[in-house]
Amino acid sequence: EVYGTGIFIHATFPLLLLWAAMSAWAESHDLAVVLDRILLLALVFAIVVLHEFGHAMAGGRYGVRTRDITLLPIGGLARMDRIPSIPSQELVIAAAGPAVNLVLAILMFAVMTASGHPPEFSDAAMLNGSLAERLLLVNLSILLFNLLPAFPMDGGRILRSLLAMRMDFVRATQVAVFLGQS
């Protein structure tokens, strides 16, 4: 538990780590590659926790308590007590998670560039780059994925909150869901 918010790991998470280790071993027969893959996966999930805590911290600012955060094989889920009734508050809460990934990416980019190893944005970097380079690309991927306007993801919630500034909440939800499916 961190700041009154429980953190849970879905039962399939150990299976995901095992799968990553086995596939790395099958590809390379090298323990260093296996450990690198496990470390990368663990750090990706740490980034997901930070993303979800971005939502939780923003929610706390408006009196919205986050009961728990669950790590799933496909990402994370912060369960909040309620949805704010003020659209601008929902906007801040929904945008806070992707904002964490943006800040992490900017910091990683700055450190890598300042150290004389600017990141390379390529498929090869995602697969074979340094750990820092791969984590930078992971943060950018999480950021962009979460900004897709598919409800109930962050982008869909951002869209709904913007629509709710112009129309009633129920109609805004319907429009956000429709646009997310289009």
PDB file of C-alpha atoms in Angstrom:
ATOM      1  CA  GLU A   1       0.000   0.000   0.000  1.00  0.00           C
ATOM      2  CA  VAL A   2       1.325   3.442  -0.972  1.00  0.00           C
ATOM      3  CA  TYR A   3      -0.322   6.655   0.269  1.00  0.00           C
ATOM      4  CA  GLY A   4      -3.401   4.659   1.265  1.00  0.00           C
ATOM      5  CA  THR A   5      -3.741   3.055  -2.175  1.00  0.00           C
ATOM      6  CA  GLY A   6      -3.380  -0.710  -2.448  1.00  0.00           C
ATOM      7  CA  ILE A   7      -1.250  -2.047  -5.280  1.00  0.00           C
ATOM      8  CA  PHE A   8      -2.179  -5.454  -6.626  1.00  0.00           C
ATOM      9  CA  ILE A   9      -0.644  -7.626  -9.293  1.00  0.00           C
ATOM     10  CA  HIS A  10      -2.952  -9.795 -11.364  1.00  0.00           C
ATOM     11  CA  ALA A  11      -2.290 -13.520 -11.002  1.00  0.00           C
ATOM     12  CA  THR A  12      -1.149 -13.747 -14.634  1.00  0.00           C
ATOM     13  CA  PHE A  13       1.776 -11.346 -14.052  1.00  0.00           C
ATOM     14  CA  PRO A  14       4.186 -14.105 -12.896  1.00  0.00           C
ATOM     15  CA  LEU A  15       3.178 -16.085 -15.989  1.00  0.00           C
ATOM     16  CA  LEU A  16       4.058 -13.078 -18.155  1.00  0.00           C
ATOM     17  CA  LEU A  17       7.501 -12.878 -16.516  1.00  0.00           C
ATOM     18  CA  LEU A  18       7.982 -16.611 -17.054  1.00  0.00           C
ATOM     19  CA  TRP A  19       6.945 -16.313 -20.709  1.00  0.00           C
ATOM     20  CA  ALA A  20       9.363 -13.382 -21.221  1.00  0.00           C
ATOM     21  CA  ALA A  21      12.200 -15.352 -19.622  1.00  0.00           C
ATOM     22  CA  MET A  22      11.474 -18.498 -21.633  1.00  0.00           C
ATOM     23  CA  SER A  23      11.192 -16.650 -24.937  1.00  0.00           C
ATOM     24  CA  ALA A  24      14.422 -14.745 -24.255  1.00  0.00           C
ATOM     25  CA  TRP A  25      16.163 -18.024 -23.457  1.00  0.00           C
ATOM     26  CA  ALA A  26      14.774 -19.680 -26.605  1.00  0.00           C
ATOM     27  CA  GLU A  27      16.046 -16.760 -28.710  1.00  0.00           C
ATOM     28  CA  SER A  28      19.499 -16.424 -27.197  1.00  0.00           C
ATOM     29  CA  HIS A  29      20.430 -19.172 -24.707  1.00  0.00           C
ATOM     30  CA  ASP A  30      22.066 -16.305 -22.793  1.00  0.00           C
ATOM     31  CA  LEU A  31      21.273 -15.624 -19.132  1.00  0.00           C
ATOM     32  CA  ALA A  32      22.188 -11.934 -19.550  1.00  0.00           C
ATOM     33  CA  VAL A  33      19.507 -11.565 -22.240  1.00  0.00           C
ATOM     34  CA  VAL A  34      16.964 -13.320 -20.009  1.00  0.00           C
ATOM     35  CA  LEU A  35      17.757 -11.018 -17.073  1.00  0.00           C
ATOM     36  CA  ASP A  36      17.631  -7.963 -19.350  1.00  0.00           C
ATOM     37  CA  ARG A  37      14.179  -8.970 -20.612  1.00  0.00           C
ATOM     38  CA  ILE A  38      12.869  -9.542 -17.078  1.00  0.00           C
ATOM     39  CA  LEU A  39      14.337  -6.222 -15.904  1.00  0.00           C
ATOM     40  CA  LEU A  40      12.773  -4.391 -18.850  1.00  0.00           C
ATOM     41  CA  LEU A  41       9.378  -5.929 -18.163  1.00  0.00           C
ATOM     42  CA  ALA A  42       9.583  -5.114 -14.449  1.00  0.00           C
ATOM     43  CA  LEU A  43      10.528  -1.506 -15.251  1.00  0.00           C
ATOM     44  CA  VAL A  44       7.676  -1.225 -17.765  1.00  0.00           C
ATOM     45  CA  PHE A  45       5.255  -2.237 -15.043  1.00  0.00           C
ATOM     46  CA  ALA A  46       6.892   0.251 -12.644  1.00  0.00           C
ATOM     47  CA  ILE A  47       6.232   2.923 -15.279  1.00  0.00           C
ATOM     48  CA  VAL A  48       2.611   1.760 -15.475  1.00  0.00           C
ATOM     49  CA  VAL A  49       2.336   2.111 -11.682  1.00  0.00           C
ATOM     50  CA  LEU A  50       3.709   5.656 -11.912  1.00  0.00           C
ATOM     51  CA  HIS A  51       1.177   6.407 -14.690  1.00  0.00           C
ATOM     52  CA  GLU A  52      -1.660   5.164 -12.498  1.00  0.00           C
ATOM     53  CA  PHE A  53      -0.344   7.131  -9.506  1.00  0.00           C
ATOM     54  CA  GLY A  54      -0.501  10.203 -11.727  1.00  0.00           C
ATOM     55  CA  HIS A  55      -4.261   9.631 -11.923  1.00  0.00           C
ATOM     56  CA  ALA A  56      -4.441   8.912  -8.186  1.00  0.00           C
ATOM     57  CA  MET A  57      -2.526  12.048  -7.189  1.00  0.00           C
ATOM     58  CA  ALA A  58      -4.643  14.236  -9.462  1.00  0.00           C
ATOM     59  CA  GLY A  59      -7.802  12.607  -8.111  1.00  0.00           C
ATOM     60  CA  GLY A  60      -6.668  13.224  -4.554  1.00  0.00           C
ATOM     61  CA  ARG A  61      -6.391  16.910  -5.377  1.00  0.00           C
ATOM     62  CA  TYR A  62     -10.163  16.917  -5.929  1.00  0.00           C
ATOM     63  CA  GLY A  63     -11.075  14.618  -3.062  1.00  0.00           C
ATOM     64  CA  VAL A  64     -11.398  11.532  -5.266  1.00  0.00           C
ATOM     65  CA  ARG A  65      -9.849   8.593  -3.421  1.00  0.00           C
ATOM     66  CA  THR A  66      -8.109   5.826  -5.335  1.00  0.00           C
ATOM     67  CA  ARG A  67      -8.981   2.517  -3.698  1.00  0.00           C
ATOM     68  CA  ASP A  68      -6.344   0.473  -5.458  1.00  0.00           C
ATOM     69  CA  ILE A  69      -4.184   0.033  -8.510  1.00  0.00           C
ATOM     70  CA  THR A  70      -4.099  -3.341 -10.231  1.00  0.00           C
ATOM     71  CA  LEU A  71      -1.358  -4.321 -12.660  1.00  0.00           C
ATOM     72  CA  LEU A  72      -2.706  -6.406 -15.502  1.00  0.00           C
ATOM     73  CA  PRO A  73      -0.753  -7.984 -18.369  1.00  0.00           C
ATOM     74  CA  ILE A  74      -2.180  -5.266 -20.640  1.00  0.00           C
ATOM     75  CA  GLY A  75      -1.511  -2.305 -18.343  1.00  0.00           C
ATOM     76  CA  GLY A  76      -2.849  -0.841 -15.154  1.00  0.00           C
ATOM     77  CA  LEU A  77      -6.171   0.091 -13.640  1.00  0.00           C
ATOM     78  CA  ALA A  78      -6.704   2.689 -10.925  1.00  0.00           C
ATOM     79  CA  ARG A  79     -10.071   2.177  -9.201  1.00  0.00           C
ATOM     80  CA  MET A  80     -11.385   5.481  -7.947  1.00  0.00           C
ATOM     81  CA  ASP A  81     -14.292   5.980  -5.556  1.00  0.00           C
ATOM     82  CA  ARG A  82     -16.147   8.206  -8.014  1.00  0.00           C
ATOM     83  CA  ILE A  83     -15.966  10.181 -11.216  1.00  0.00           C
ATOM     84  CA  PRO A  84     -15.770  13.923 -10.588  1.00  0.00           C
ATOM     85  CA  SER A  85     -18.938  15.781 -11.553  1.00  0.00           C
ATOM     86  CA  ILE A  86     -16.951  18.796 -12.757  1.00  0.00           C
ATOM     87  CA  PRO A  87     -15.629  18.160 -16.296  1.00  0.00           C
ATOM     88  CA  SER A  88     -12.407  20.117 -15.785  1.00  0.00           C
ATOM     89  CA  GLN A  89     -11.548  17.886 -12.815  1.00  0.00           C
ATOM     90  CA  GLU A  90     -12.089  14.743 -14.878  1.00  0.00           C
ATOM     91  CA  LEU A  91      -9.905  16.287 -17.584  1.00  0.00           C
ATOM     92  CA  VAL A  92      -7.030  16.831 -15.136  1.00  0.00           C
ATOM     93  CA  ILE A  93      -7.376  13.346 -13.628  1.00  0.00           C
ATOM     94  CA  ALA A  94      -7.537  11.638 -17.039  1.00  0.00           C
ATOM     95  CA  ALA A  95      -4.601  13.627 -18.433  1.00  0.00           C
ATOM     96  CA  ALA A  96      -2.411  13.108 -15.363  1.00  0.00           C
ATOM     97  CA  GLY A  97      -1.404   9.536 -16.260  1.00  0.00           C
ATOM     98  CA  PRO A  98      -0.209  10.365 -19.790  1.00  0.00           C
ATOM     99  CA  ALA A  99       1.445  13.504 -18.385  1.00  0.00           C
ATOM    100  CA  VAL A 100       3.586  11.269 -16.147  1.00  0.00           C
ATOM    101  CA  ASN A 101       4.758   9.347 -19.223  1.00  0.00           C
ATOM    102  CA  LEU A 102       5.509  12.596 -21.053  1.00  0.00           C
ATOM    103  CA  VAL A 103       7.583  13.918 -18.144  1.00  0.00           C
ATOM    104  CA  LEU A 104       9.470  10.604 -17.842  1.00  0.00           C
ATOM    105  CA  ALA A 105      10.173  10.590 -21.587  1.00  0.00           C
ATOM    106  CA  ILE A 106      11.417  14.180 -21.530  1.00  0.00           C
ATOM    107  CA  LEU A 107      13.672  13.458 -18.547  1.00  0.00           C
ATOM    108  CA  MET A 108      15.077  10.319 -20.179  1.00  0.00           C
ATOM    109  CA  PHE A 109      15.659  12.181 -23.453  1.00  0.00           C
ATOM    110  CA  ALA A 110      17.420  15.037 -21.637  1.00  0.00           C
ATOM    111  CA  VAL A 111      19.663  12.724 -19.592  1.00  0.00           C
ATOM    112  CA  MET A 112      20.570  10.587 -22.598  1.00  0.00           C
ATOM    113  CA  THR A 113      21.300  13.622 -24.762  1.00  0.00           C
ATOM    114  CA  ALA A 114      23.316  15.354 -22.020  1.00  0.00           C
ATOM    115  CA  SER A 115      25.364  12.180 -21.515  1.00  0.00           C
ATOM    116  CA  GLY A 116      26.330  12.144 -25.187  1.00  0.00           C
ATOM    117  CA  HIS A 117      24.058   9.212 -26.113  1.00  0.00           C
ATOM    118  CA  PRO A 118      21.004  10.755 -27.767  1.00  0.00           C
ATOM    119  CA  PRO A 119      18.216   8.244 -28.339  1.00  0.00           C
ATOM    120  CA  GLU A 120      17.539   6.706 -31.697  1.00  0.00           C
ATOM    121  CA  PHE A 121      13.892   6.508 -32.660  1.00  0.00           C
ATOM    122  CA  SER A 122      13.707   3.322 -34.692  1.00  0.00           C
ATOM    123  CA  ASP A 123      12.401  -0.231 -34.629  1.00  0.00           C
ATOM    124  CA  ALA A 124      15.952  -1.421 -33.972  1.00  0.00           C
ATOM    125  CA  ALA A 125      16.190   0.829 -30.896  1.00  0.00           C
ATOM    126  CA  MET A 126      12.984  -0.635 -29.482  1.00  0.00           C
ATOM    127  CA  LEU A 127      14.338  -4.149 -29.826  1.00  0.00           C
ATOM    128  CA  ASN A 128      18.079  -3.740 -29.332  1.00  0.00           C
ATOM    129  CA  GLY A 129      18.686  -0.268 -27.910  1.00  0.00           C
ATOM    130  CA  SER A 130      20.037   0.503 -24.488  1.00  0.00           C
ATOM    131  CA  LEU A 131      17.725  -0.041 -21.539  1.00  0.00           C
ATOM    132  CA  ALA A 132      17.249   3.728 -21.218  1.00  0.00           C
ATOM    133  CA  GLU A 133      16.436   4.024 -24.921  1.00  0.00           C
ATOM    134  CA  ARG A 134      13.881   1.230 -24.750  1.00  0.00           C
ATOM    135  CA  LEU A 135      12.269   2.759 -21.638  1.00  0.00           C
ATOM    136  CA  LEU A 136      12.051   6.140 -23.378  1.00  0.00           C
ATOM    137  CA  LEU A 137      10.264   4.489 -26.295  1.00  0.00           C
ATOM    138  CA  VAL A 138       8.006   2.568 -23.896  1.00  0.00           C
ATOM    139  CA  ASN A 139       6.996   5.833 -22.220  1.00  0.00           C
ATOM    140  CA  LEU A 140       6.202   7.418 -25.587  1.00  0.00           C
ATOM    141  CA  SER A 141       4.223   4.330 -26.618  1.00  0.00           C
ATOM    142  CA  ILE A 142       2.210   4.325 -23.379  1.00  0.00           C
ATOM    143  CA  LEU A 143       1.600   8.062 -23.773  1.00  0.00           C
ATOM    144  CA  LEU A 144       0.339   7.785 -27.355  1.00  0.00           C
ATOM    145  CA  PHE A 145      -1.683   4.617 -26.724  1.00  0.00           C
ATOM    146  CA  ASN A 146      -3.451   6.176 -23.753  1.00  0.00           C
ATOM    147  CA  LEU A 147      -4.333   9.299 -25.719  1.00  0.00           C
ATOM    148  CA  LEU A 148      -6.372   7.316 -28.243  1.00  0.00           C
ATOM    149  CA  PRO A 149      -9.955   8.604 -27.873  1.00  0.00           C
ATOM    150  CA  ALA A 150     -11.315   5.151 -27.033  1.00  0.00           C
ATOM    151  CA  PHE A 151     -13.549   5.252 -23.989  1.00  0.00           C
ATOM    152  CA  PRO A 152     -12.889   4.287 -21.141  1.00  0.00           C
ATOM    153  CA  MET A 153      -9.171   4.801 -21.777  1.00  0.00           C
ATOM    154  CA  ASP A 154      -7.555   8.096 -20.815  1.00  0.00           C
ATOM    155  CA  GLY A 155      -8.044   9.644 -24.251  1.00  0.00           C
ATOM    156  CA  GLY A 156     -11.737   8.751 -24.196  1.00  0.00           C
ATOM    157  CA  ARG A 157     -12.111  10.262 -20.732  1.00  0.00           C
ATOM    158  CA  ILE A 158     -10.301  13.398 -21.863  1.00  0.00           C
ATOM    159  CA  LEU A 159     -12.674  13.611 -24.822  1.00  0.00           C
ATOM    160  CA  ARG A 160     -15.708  13.059 -22.598  1.00  0.00           C
ATOM    161  CA  SER A 161     -14.609  15.765 -20.179  1.00  0.00           C
ATOM    162  CA  LEU A 162     -14.124  18.237 -23.036  1.00  0.00           C
ATOM    163  CA  LEU A 163     -17.546  17.353 -24.449  1.00  0.00           C
ATOM    164  CA  ALA A 164     -19.127  17.610 -20.985  1.00  0.00           C
ATOM    165  CA  MET A 165     -18.023  21.230 -20.891  1.00  0.00           C
ATOM    166  CA  ARG A 166     -20.486  21.836 -23.750  1.00  0.00           C
ATOM    167  CA  MET A 167     -23.249  19.268 -23.138  1.00  0.00           C
ATOM    168  CA  ASP A 168     -24.697  17.150 -20.337  1.00  0.00           C
ATOM    169  CA  PHE A 169     -22.556  14.343 -18.932  1.00  0.00           C
ATOM    170  CA  VAL A 170     -24.685  11.450 -20.233  1.00  0.00           C
ATOM    171  CA  ARG A 171     -24.703  12.826 -23.785  1.00  0.00           C
ATOM    172  CA  ALA A 172     -20.957  13.533 -23.573  1.00  0.00           C
ATOM    173  CA  THR A 173     -20.378   9.902 -22.553  1.00  0.00           C
ATOM    174  CA  GLN A 174     -22.504   8.626 -25.452  1.00  0.00           C
ATOM    175  CA  VAL A 175     -20.649  10.784 -27.978  1.00  0.00           C
ATOM    176  CA  ALA A 176     -17.234   9.796 -26.565  1.00  0.00           C
ATOM    177  CA  VAL A 177     -18.129   6.106 -26.750  1.00  0.00           C
ATOM    178  CA  PHE A 178     -19.441   6.484 -30.317  1.00  0.00           C
ATOM    179  CA  LEU A 179     -16.374   8.408 -31.497  1.00  0.00           C
ATOM    180  CA  GLY A 180     -14.069   5.911 -29.806  1.00  0.00           C
ATOM    181  CA  GLN A 181     -15.697   3.072 -31.743  1.00  0.00           C
ATOM    182  CA  SER A 182     -15.532   4.873 -35.091  1.00  0.00           C
TER     183      SER A 182
END
